[in-house]
Amino acid sequence: MVINREGRIIAKYAKVHLFSMGQEHKGSAPGTNLGIFTLDSLTCGIAICYDLRFPELFRIYAQKGVHAVFVPSAWPQSRIKHWELFIKARAAENQMYIIGVNTTGKNPVDQYSGASMTADPHGMIISRANDAEQLLFSDLDPEDVEKLRTDFPIENDRRDKLYHSLLSLTK
């Protein structure tokens, strides 16, 4: 949930992609909706942890005009290289900010190494925490997103109808 400055819930999101290796499907139902909200002039979205491995979700957020997606996570130390890779990739391929907020510490399941970070619309890391609990600040400018999307309009070259027809040919 996202709660605004006045204490009102302004967005809800349920994880769309459940982590089957962690048996999440046994205790949870996958979400079916986007979590879009506004912070001042910034249009934002939500994804959770494992969702980061599925670029289609982030593509939809971009098509909906989202400037930044927040991704709270419990991403384990053993796969931390994937964490950074996916944050950078989702940011660059969708020309948006990706804010990954990861847990730190150890529990009976795994070891977590923090490494919360923000990637800008070019896929560059602009802020990064270490493995300790930290408060991280990043300046997010929706105009930077809009300018990049205008100056380098990759969306115009997408071929969604072809992708769908190719998918149906493989079934």
mmCIF file with all atom_site columns, C-alpha atoms in Angstrom:
data_model
loop_
_atom_site.group_PDB
_atom_site.id
_atom_site.type_symbol
_atom_site.label_atom_id
_atom_site.label_alt_id
_atom_site.label_comp_id
_atom_site.label_asym_id
_atom_site.label_entity_id
_atom_site.label_seq_id
_atom_site.pdbx_PDB_ins_code
_atom_site.Cartn_x
_atom_site.Cartn_y
_atom_site.Cartn_z
_atom_site.occupancy
_atom_site.B_iso_or_equiv
_atom_site.pdbx_formal_charge
_atom_site.auth_seq_id
_atom_site.auth_comp_id
_atom_site.auth_asym_id
_atom_site.auth_atom_id
_atom_site.pdbx_PDB_model_num
ATOM 1   C CA . MET A 1 1   ? 0.000  0.000   0.000   1.00 0.00 ? 1   MET A CA 1
ATOM 2   C CA . VAL A 1 2   ? 1.013  3.573   -0.582  1.00 0.00 ? 2   VAL A CA 1
ATOM 3   C CA . ILE A 1 3   ? -0.075 6.090   2.032   1.00 0.00 ? 3   ILE A CA 1
ATOM 4   C CA . ASN A 1 4   ? 0.090  9.813   1.263   1.00 0.00 ? 4   ASN A CA 1
ATOM 5   C CA . ARG A 1 5   ? 1.149  12.670  3.536   1.00 0.00 ? 5   ARG A CA 1
ATOM 6   C CA . GLU A 1 6   ? -2.392 12.968  4.881   1.00 0.00 ? 6   GLU A CA 1
ATOM 7   C CA . GLY A 1 7   ? -2.490 9.303   5.897   1.00 0.00 ? 7   GLY A CA 1
ATOM 8   C CA . ARG A 1 8   ? -4.831 8.149   3.103   1.00 0.00 ? 8   ARG A CA 1
ATOM 9   C CA . ILE A 1 9   ? -4.225 4.999   1.091   1.00 0.00 ? 9   ILE A CA 1
ATOM 10  C CA . ILE A 1 10  ? -3.648 6.159   -2.494  1.00 0.00 ? 10  ILE A CA 1
ATOM 11  C CA . ALA A 1 11  ? -2.588 2.866   -4.108  1.00 0.00 ? 11  ALA A CA 1
ATOM 12  C CA . LYS A 1 12  ? -2.691 -0.860  -3.462  1.00 0.00 ? 12  LYS A CA 1
ATOM 13  C CA . TYR A 1 13  ? -0.709 -3.520  -5.243  1.00 0.00 ? 13  TYR A CA 1
ATOM 14  C CA . ALA A 1 14  ? -0.486 -7.286  -4.889  1.00 0.00 ? 14  ALA A CA 1
ATOM 15  C CA . LYS A 1 15  ? 2.561  -9.074  -6.266  1.00 0.00 ? 15  LYS A CA 1
ATOM 16  C CA . VAL A 1 16  ? 1.691  -10.267 -9.791  1.00 0.00 ? 16  VAL A CA 1
ATOM 17  C CA . HIS A 1 17  ? 4.420  -12.918 -10.113 1.00 0.00 ? 17  HIS A CA 1
ATOM 18  C CA . LEU A 1 18  ? 4.596  -15.295 -7.172  1.00 0.00 ? 18  LEU A CA 1
ATOM 19  C CA . PHE A 1 19  ? 7.932  -16.984 -6.463  1.00 0.00 ? 19  PHE A CA 1
ATOM 20  C CA . SER A 1 20  ? 7.051  -20.655 -6.918  1.00 0.00 ? 20  SER A CA 1
ATOM 21  C CA . MET A 1 21  ? 10.473 -21.845 -5.706  1.00 0.00 ? 21  MET A CA 1
ATOM 22  C CA . GLY A 1 22  ? 9.617  -20.173 -2.392  1.00 0.00 ? 22  GLY A CA 1
ATOM 23  C CA . GLN A 1 23  ? 6.141  -21.775 -2.359  1.00 0.00 ? 23  GLN A CA 1
ATOM 24  C CA . GLU A 1 24  ? 4.458  -18.347 -2.358  1.00 0.00 ? 24  GLU A CA 1
ATOM 25  C CA . HIS A 1 25  ? 1.580  -19.757 -4.404  1.00 0.00 ? 25  HIS A CA 1
ATOM 26  C CA . LYS A 1 26  ? 0.610  -21.968 -1.465  1.00 0.00 ? 26  LYS A CA 1
ATOM 27  C CA . GLY A 1 27  ? -0.249 -19.045 0.796   1.00 0.00 ? 27  GLY A CA 1
ATOM 28  C CA . SER A 1 28  ? -0.951 -16.161 -1.576  1.00 0.00 ? 28  SER A CA 1
ATOM 29  C CA . ALA A 1 29  ? -2.942 -15.364 -4.680  1.00 0.00 ? 29  ALA A CA 1
ATOM 30  C CA . PRO A 1 30  ? -1.228 -13.372 -7.421  1.00 0.00 ? 30  PRO A CA 1
ATOM 31  C CA . GLY A 1 31  ? -2.331 -9.818  -8.018  1.00 0.00 ? 31  GLY A CA 1
ATOM 32  C CA . THR A 1 32  ? -4.038 -8.783  -11.232 1.00 0.00 ? 32  THR A CA 1
ATOM 33  C CA . ASN A 1 33  ? -3.872 -4.978  -11.091 1.00 0.00 ? 33  ASN A CA 1
ATOM 34  C CA . LEU A 1 34  ? -1.325 -2.222  -11.446 1.00 0.00 ? 34  LEU A CA 1
ATOM 35  C CA . GLY A 1 35  ? -0.475 0.062   -8.542  1.00 0.00 ? 35  GLY A CA 1
ATOM 36  C CA . ILE A 1 36  ? -0.295 3.575   -9.993  1.00 0.00 ? 36  ILE A CA 1
ATOM 37  C CA . PHE A 1 37  ? -0.220 6.743   -7.891  1.00 0.00 ? 37  PHE A CA 1
ATOM 38  C CA . THR A 1 38  ? 1.066  10.314  -8.011  1.00 0.00 ? 38  THR A CA 1
ATOM 39  C CA . LEU A 1 39  ? 3.700  11.969  -5.842  1.00 0.00 ? 39  LEU A CA 1
ATOM 40  C CA . ASP A 1 40  ? 3.554  15.677  -6.637  1.00 0.00 ? 40  ASP A CA 1
ATOM 41  C CA . SER A 1 41  ? 4.163  15.719  -10.431 1.00 0.00 ? 41  SER A CA 1
ATOM 42  C CA . LEU A 1 42  ? 5.691  12.228  -10.566 1.00 0.00 ? 42  LEU A CA 1
ATOM 43  C CA . THR A 1 43  ? 3.507  9.346   -11.782 1.00 0.00 ? 43  THR A CA 1
ATOM 44  C CA . CYS A 1 44  ? 4.626  6.207   -9.956  1.00 0.00 ? 44  CYS A CA 1
ATOM 45  C CA . GLY A 1 45  ? 4.038  2.484   -9.979  1.00 0.00 ? 45  GLY A CA 1
ATOM 46  C CA . ILE A 1 46  ? 4.693  -0.458  -7.696  1.00 0.00 ? 46  ILE A CA 1
ATOM 47  C CA . ALA A 1 47  ? 6.174  -3.884  -8.331  1.00 0.00 ? 47  ALA A CA 1
ATOM 48  C CA . ILE A 1 48  ? 7.373  -6.348  -5.698  1.00 0.00 ? 48  ILE A CA 1
ATOM 49  C CA . CYS A 1 49  ? 10.639 -8.289  -5.625  1.00 0.00 ? 49  CYS A CA 1
ATOM 50  C CA . TYR A 1 50  ? 10.305 -11.194 -8.089  1.00 0.00 ? 50  TYR A CA 1
ATOM 51  C CA . ASP A 1 51  ? 8.172  -9.008  -10.403 1.00 0.00 ? 51  ASP A CA 1
ATOM 52  C CA . LEU A 1 52  ? 11.481 -7.385  -11.385 1.00 0.00 ? 52  LEU A CA 1
ATOM 53  C CA . ARG A 1 53  ? 12.285 -10.475 -13.493 1.00 0.00 ? 53  ARG A CA 1
ATOM 54  C CA . PHE A 1 54  ? 9.282  -9.865  -15.770 1.00 0.00 ? 54  PHE A CA 1
ATOM 55  C CA . PRO A 1 55  ? 9.848  -6.940  -18.163 1.00 0.00 ? 55  PRO A CA 1
ATOM 56  C CA . GLU A 1 56  ? 6.287  -6.963  -19.507 1.00 0.00 ? 56  GLU A CA 1
ATOM 57  C CA . LEU A 1 57  ? 4.926  -5.480  -16.284 1.00 0.00 ? 57  LEU A CA 1
ATOM 58  C CA . PHE A 1 58  ? 7.333  -2.553  -16.483 1.00 0.00 ? 58  PHE A CA 1
ATOM 59  C CA . ARG A 1 59  ? 6.535  -2.051  -20.185 1.00 0.00 ? 59  ARG A CA 1
ATOM 60  C CA . ILE A 1 60  ? 2.870  -1.648  -19.267 1.00 0.00 ? 60  ILE A CA 1
ATOM 61  C CA . TYR A 1 61  ? 3.751  0.884   -16.594 1.00 0.00 ? 61  TYR A CA 1
ATOM 62  C CA . ALA A 1 62  ? 5.758  2.849   -19.188 1.00 0.00 ? 62  ALA A CA 1
ATOM 63  C CA . GLN A 1 63  ? 2.857  2.721   -21.641 1.00 0.00 ? 63  GLN A CA 1
ATOM 64  C CA . LYS A 1 64  ? 0.616  4.112   -18.867 1.00 0.00 ? 64  LYS A CA 1
ATOM 65  C CA . GLY A 1 65  ? 2.952  7.100   -18.516 1.00 0.00 ? 65  GLY A CA 1
ATOM 66  C CA . VAL A 1 66  ? 4.644  6.054   -15.276 1.00 0.00 ? 66  VAL A CA 1
ATOM 67  C CA . HIS A 1 67  ? 7.888  7.911   -14.520 1.00 0.00 ? 67  HIS A CA 1
ATOM 68  C CA . ALA A 1 68  ? 9.141  5.770   -11.617 1.00 0.00 ? 68  ALA A CA 1
ATOM 69  C CA . VAL A 1 69  ? 8.474  2.293   -10.242 1.00 0.00 ? 69  VAL A CA 1
ATOM 70  C CA . PHE A 1 70  ? 9.189  1.429   -6.616  1.00 0.00 ? 70  PHE A CA 1
ATOM 71  C CA . VAL A 1 71  ? 10.225 -2.185  -6.022  1.00 0.00 ? 71  VAL A CA 1
ATOM 72  C CA . PRO A 1 72  ? 10.289 -3.251  -2.341  1.00 0.00 ? 72  PRO A CA 1
ATOM 73  C CA . SER A 1 73  ? 12.092 -6.578  -2.054  1.00 0.00 ? 73  SER A CA 1
ATOM 74  C CA . ALA A 1 74  ? 13.616 -9.374  -0.047  1.00 0.00 ? 74  ALA A CA 1
ATOM 75  C CA . TRP A 1 75  ? 16.278 -10.113 -2.649  1.00 0.00 ? 75  TRP A CA 1
ATOM 76  C CA . PRO A 1 76  ? 18.860 -12.582 -1.315  1.00 0.00 ? 76  PRO A CA 1
ATOM 77  C CA . GLN A 1 77  ? 22.595 -11.997 -1.261  1.00 0.00 ? 77  GLN A CA 1
ATOM 78  C CA . SER A 1 78  ? 23.145 -15.077 -3.457  1.00 0.00 ? 78  SER A CA 1
ATOM 79  C CA . ARG A 1 79  ? 21.410 -13.344 -6.394  1.00 0.00 ? 79  ARG A CA 1
ATOM 80  C CA . ILE A 1 80  ? 22.354 -9.703  -5.728  1.00 0.00 ? 80  ILE A CA 1
ATOM 81  C CA . LYS A 1 81  ? 24.033 -9.370  -9.155  1.00 0.00 ? 81  LYS A CA 1
ATOM 82  C CA . HIS A 1 82  ? 20.635 -10.059 -10.765 1.00 0.00 ? 82  HIS A CA 1
ATOM 83  C CA . TRP A 1 83  ? 19.081 -7.383  -8.535  1.00 0.00 ? 83  TRP A CA 1
ATOM 84  C CA . GLU A 1 84  ? 21.314 -4.651  -9.949  1.00 0.00 ? 84  GLU A CA 1
ATOM 85  C CA . LEU A 1 85  ? 21.102 -6.014  -13.502 1.00 0.00 ? 85  LEU A CA 1
ATOM 86  C CA . PHE A 1 86  ? 17.289 -6.028  -13.529 1.00 0.00 ? 86  PHE A CA 1
ATOM 87  C CA . ILE A 1 87  ? 16.966 -2.603  -11.912 1.00 0.00 ? 87  ILE A CA 1
ATOM 88  C CA . LYS A 1 88  ? 19.265 -1.089  -14.528 1.00 0.00 ? 88  LYS A CA 1
ATOM 89  C CA . ALA A 1 89  ? 17.646 -2.992  -17.410 1.00 0.00 ? 89  ALA A CA 1
ATOM 90  C CA . ARG A 1 90  ? 14.050 -2.153  -16.458 1.00 0.00 ? 90  ARG A CA 1
ATOM 91  C CA . ALA A 1 91  ? 15.023 1.524   -16.118 1.00 0.00 ? 91  ALA A CA 1
ATOM 92  C CA . ALA A 1 92  ? 16.869 1.750   -19.458 1.00 0.00 ? 92  ALA A CA 1
ATOM 93  C CA . GLU A 1 93  ? 14.434 -0.293  -21.541 1.00 0.00 ? 93  GLU A CA 1
ATOM 94  C CA . ASN A 1 94  ? 11.426 1.677   -20.257 1.00 0.00 ? 94  ASN A CA 1
ATOM 95  C CA . GLN A 1 95  ? 13.089 5.080   -19.886 1.00 0.00 ? 95  GLN A CA 1
ATOM 96  C CA . MET A 1 96  ? 11.987 5.471   -16.275 1.00 0.00 ? 96  MET A CA 1
ATOM 97  C CA . TYR A 1 97  ? 13.367 5.516   -12.769 1.00 0.00 ? 97  TYR A CA 1
ATOM 98  C CA . ILE A 1 98  ? 13.469 2.215   -10.908 1.00 0.00 ? 98  ILE A CA 1
ATOM 99  C CA . ILE A 1 99  ? 13.792 2.445   -7.139  1.00 0.00 ? 99  ILE A CA 1
ATOM 100 C CA . GLY A 1 100 ? 14.761 -0.884  -5.606  1.00 0.00 ? 100 GLY A CA 1
ATOM 101 C CA . VAL A 1 101 ? 14.298 -1.083  -1.838  1.00 0.00 ? 101 VAL A CA 1
ATOM 102 C CA . ASN A 1 102 ? 15.880 -4.242  -0.473  1.00 0.00 ? 102 ASN A CA 1
ATOM 103 C CA . THR A 1 103 ? 15.981 -5.734  2.996   1.00 0.00 ? 103 THR A CA 1
ATOM 104 C CA . THR A 1 104 ? 19.177 -6.437  4.877   1.00 0.00 ? 104 THR A CA 1
ATOM 105 C CA . GLY A 1 105 ? 20.164 -8.979  7.494   1.00 0.00 ? 105 GLY A CA 1
ATOM 106 C CA . LYS A 1 106 ? 19.690 -12.685 8.026   1.00 0.00 ? 106 LYS A CA 1
ATOM 107 C CA . ASN A 1 107 ? 16.630 -14.786 8.724   1.00 0.00 ? 107 ASN A CA 1
ATOM 108 C CA . PRO A 1 108 ? 16.024 -18.564 8.713   1.00 0.00 ? 108 PRO A CA 1
ATOM 109 C CA . VAL A 1 109 ? 15.410 -18.456 4.949   1.00 0.00 ? 109 VAL A CA 1
ATOM 110 C CA . ASP A 1 110 ? 18.368 -16.489 3.581   1.00 0.00 ? 110 ASP A CA 1
ATOM 111 C CA . GLN A 1 111 ? 20.945 -13.723 3.906   1.00 0.00 ? 111 GLN A CA 1
ATOM 112 C CA . TYR A 1 112 ? 19.990 -10.293 2.521   1.00 0.00 ? 112 TYR A CA 1
ATOM 113 C CA . SER A 1 113 ? 22.532 -7.658  1.592   1.00 0.00 ? 113 SER A CA 1
ATOM 114 C CA . GLY A 1 114 ? 20.579 -4.454  1.218   1.00 0.00 ? 114 GLY A CA 1
ATOM 115 C CA . ALA A 1 115 ? 21.988 -2.714  -1.860  1.00 0.00 ? 115 ALA A CA 1
ATOM 116 C CA . SER A 1 116 ? 18.877 -0.584  -2.256  1.00 0.00 ? 116 SER A CA 1
ATOM 117 C CA . MET A 1 117 ? 19.395 1.598   -5.305  1.00 0.00 ? 117 MET A CA 1
ATOM 118 C CA . THR A 1 118 ? 17.874 3.965   -7.803  1.00 0.00 ? 118 THR A CA 1
ATOM 119 C CA . ALA A 1 119 ? 18.496 3.765   -11.541 1.00 0.00 ? 119 ALA A CA 1
ATOM 120 C CA . ASP A 1 120 ? 17.721 6.747   -13.735 1.00 0.00 ? 120 ASP A CA 1
ATOM 121 C CA . PRO A 1 121 ? 15.902 6.559   -17.111 1.00 0.00 ? 121 PRO A CA 1
ATOM 122 C CA . HIS A 1 122 ? 19.244 5.803   -18.817 1.00 0.00 ? 122 HIS A CA 1
ATOM 123 C CA . GLY A 1 123 ? 19.814 2.782   -16.573 1.00 0.00 ? 123 GLY A CA 1
ATOM 124 C CA . MET A 1 124 ? 22.583 4.472   -14.579 1.00 0.00 ? 124 MET A CA 1
ATOM 125 C CA . ILE A 1 125 ? 22.715 3.928   -10.810 1.00 0.00 ? 125 ILE A CA 1
ATOM 126 C CA . ILE A 1 126 ? 22.301 7.360   -9.212  1.00 0.00 ? 126 ILE A CA 1
ATOM 127 C CA . SER A 1 127 ? 22.135 6.273   -5.568  1.00 0.00 ? 127 SER A CA 1
ATOM 128 C CA . ARG A 1 128 ? 23.052 3.052   -3.818  1.00 0.00 ? 128 ARG A CA 1
ATOM 129 C CA . ALA A 1 129 ? 23.060 1.809   -0.247  1.00 0.00 ? 129 ALA A CA 1
ATOM 130 C CA . ASN A 1 130 ? 25.480 -0.711  1.178   1.00 0.00 ? 130 ASN A CA 1
ATOM 131 C CA . ASP A 1 131 ? 24.515 -3.780  3.224   1.00 0.00 ? 131 ASP A CA 1
ATOM 132 C CA . ALA A 1 132 ? 23.513 -1.835  6.344   1.00 0.00 ? 132 ALA A CA 1
ATOM 133 C CA . GLU A 1 133 ? 20.168 -0.219  7.079   1.00 0.00 ? 133 GLU A CA 1
ATOM 134 C CA . GLN A 1 134 ? 20.263 3.201   5.443   1.00 0.00 ? 134 GLN A CA 1
ATOM 135 C CA . LEU A 1 135 ? 18.096 6.097   4.401   1.00 0.00 ? 135 LEU A CA 1
ATOM 136 C CA . LEU A 1 136 ? 18.708 6.757   0.715   1.00 0.00 ? 136 LEU A CA 1
ATOM 137 C CA . PHE A 1 137 ? 17.777 9.922   -1.185  1.00 0.00 ? 137 PHE A CA 1
ATOM 138 C CA . SER A 1 138 ? 17.380 10.341  -4.952  1.00 0.00 ? 138 SER A CA 1
ATOM 139 C CA . ASP A 1 139 ? 16.136 13.271  -7.003  1.00 0.00 ? 139 ASP A CA 1
ATOM 140 C CA . LEU A 1 140 ? 13.473 12.069  -9.441  1.00 0.00 ? 140 LEU A CA 1
ATOM 141 C CA . ASP A 1 141 ? 12.460 14.504  -12.169 1.00 0.00 ? 141 ASP A CA 1
ATOM 142 C CA . PRO A 1 142 ? 9.504  13.554  -14.385 1.00 0.00 ? 142 PRO A CA 1
ATOM 143 C CA . GLU A 1 143 ? 10.746 16.056  -16.975 1.00 0.00 ? 143 GLU A CA 1
ATOM 144 C CA . ASP A 1 144 ? 13.907 13.968  -17.423 1.00 0.00 ? 144 ASP A CA 1
ATOM 145 C CA . VAL A 1 145 ? 11.725 10.957  -18.254 1.00 0.00 ? 145 VAL A CA 1
ATOM 146 C CA . GLU A 1 146 ? 9.520  12.913  -20.652 1.00 0.00 ? 146 GLU A CA 1
ATOM 147 C CA . LYS A 1 147 ? 12.509 14.537  -22.383 1.00 0.00 ? 147 LYS A CA 1
ATOM 148 C CA . LEU A 1 148 ? 14.246 11.197  -22.927 1.00 0.00 ? 148 LEU A CA 1
ATOM 149 C CA . ARG A 1 149 ? 11.047 9.584   -24.207 1.00 0.00 ? 149 ARG A CA 1
ATOM 150 C CA . THR A 1 150 ? 10.631 12.504  -26.642 1.00 0.00 ? 150 THR A CA 1
ATOM 151 C CA . ASP A 1 151 ? 14.272 12.742  -27.752 1.00 0.00 ? 151 ASP A CA 1
ATOM 152 C CA . PHE A 1 152 ? 14.752 8.966   -28.092 1.00 0.00 ? 152 PHE A CA 1
ATOM 153 C CA . PRO A 1 153 ? 11.217 7.625   -28.798 1.00 0.00 ? 153 PRO A CA 1
ATOM 154 C CA . ILE A 1 154 ? 11.838 3.871   -28.691 1.00 0.00 ? 154 ILE A CA 1
ATOM 155 C CA . GLU A 1 155 ? 8.147  3.274   -28.023 1.00 0.00 ? 155 GLU A CA 1
ATOM 156 C CA . ASN A 1 156 ? 7.403  4.272   -31.648 1.00 0.00 ? 156 ASN A CA 1
ATOM 157 C CA . ASP A 1 157 ? 9.434  1.314   -32.909 1.00 0.00 ? 157 ASP A CA 1
ATOM 158 C CA . ARG A 1 158 ? 7.750  -1.377  -30.810 1.00 0.00 ? 158 ARG A CA 1
ATOM 159 C CA . ARG A 1 159 ? 5.797  -3.984  -32.773 1.00 0.00 ? 159 ARG A CA 1
ATOM 160 C CA . ASP A 1 160 ? 3.318  -5.275  -30.211 1.00 0.00 ? 160 ASP A CA 1
ATOM 161 C CA . LYS A 1 161 ? 0.951  -6.789  -32.798 1.00 0.00 ? 161 LYS A CA 1
ATOM 162 C CA . LEU A 1 162 ? 3.836  -8.748  -34.324 1.00 0.00 ? 162 LEU A CA 1
ATOM 163 C CA . TYR A 1 163 ? 4.988  -9.921  -30.890 1.00 0.00 ? 163 TYR A CA 1
ATOM 164 C CA . HIS A 1 164 ? 1.505  -11.227 -30.105 1.00 0.00 ? 164 HIS A CA 1
ATOM 165 C CA . SER A 1 165 ? 1.208  -12.989 -33.452 1.00 0.00 ? 165 SER A CA 1
ATOM 166 C CA . LEU A 1 166 ? 4.648  -14.578 -33.031 1.00 0.00 ? 166 LEU A CA 1
ATOM 167 C CA . LEU A 1 167 ? 3.644  -15.787 -29.603 1.00 0.00 ? 167 LEU A CA 1
ATOM 168 C CA . SER A 1 168 ? 0.490  -17.435 -30.972 1.00 0.00 ? 168 SER A CA 1
ATOM 169 C CA . LEU A 1 169 ? 2.536  -19.172 -33.696 1.00 0.00 ? 169 LEU A CA 1
ATOM 170 C CA . THR A 1 170 ? 4.671  -20.898 -31.089 1.00 0.00 ? 170 THR A CA 1
ATOM 171 C CA . LYS A 1 171 ? 1.784  -22.502 -29.224 1.00 0.00 ? 171 LYS A CA 1
#
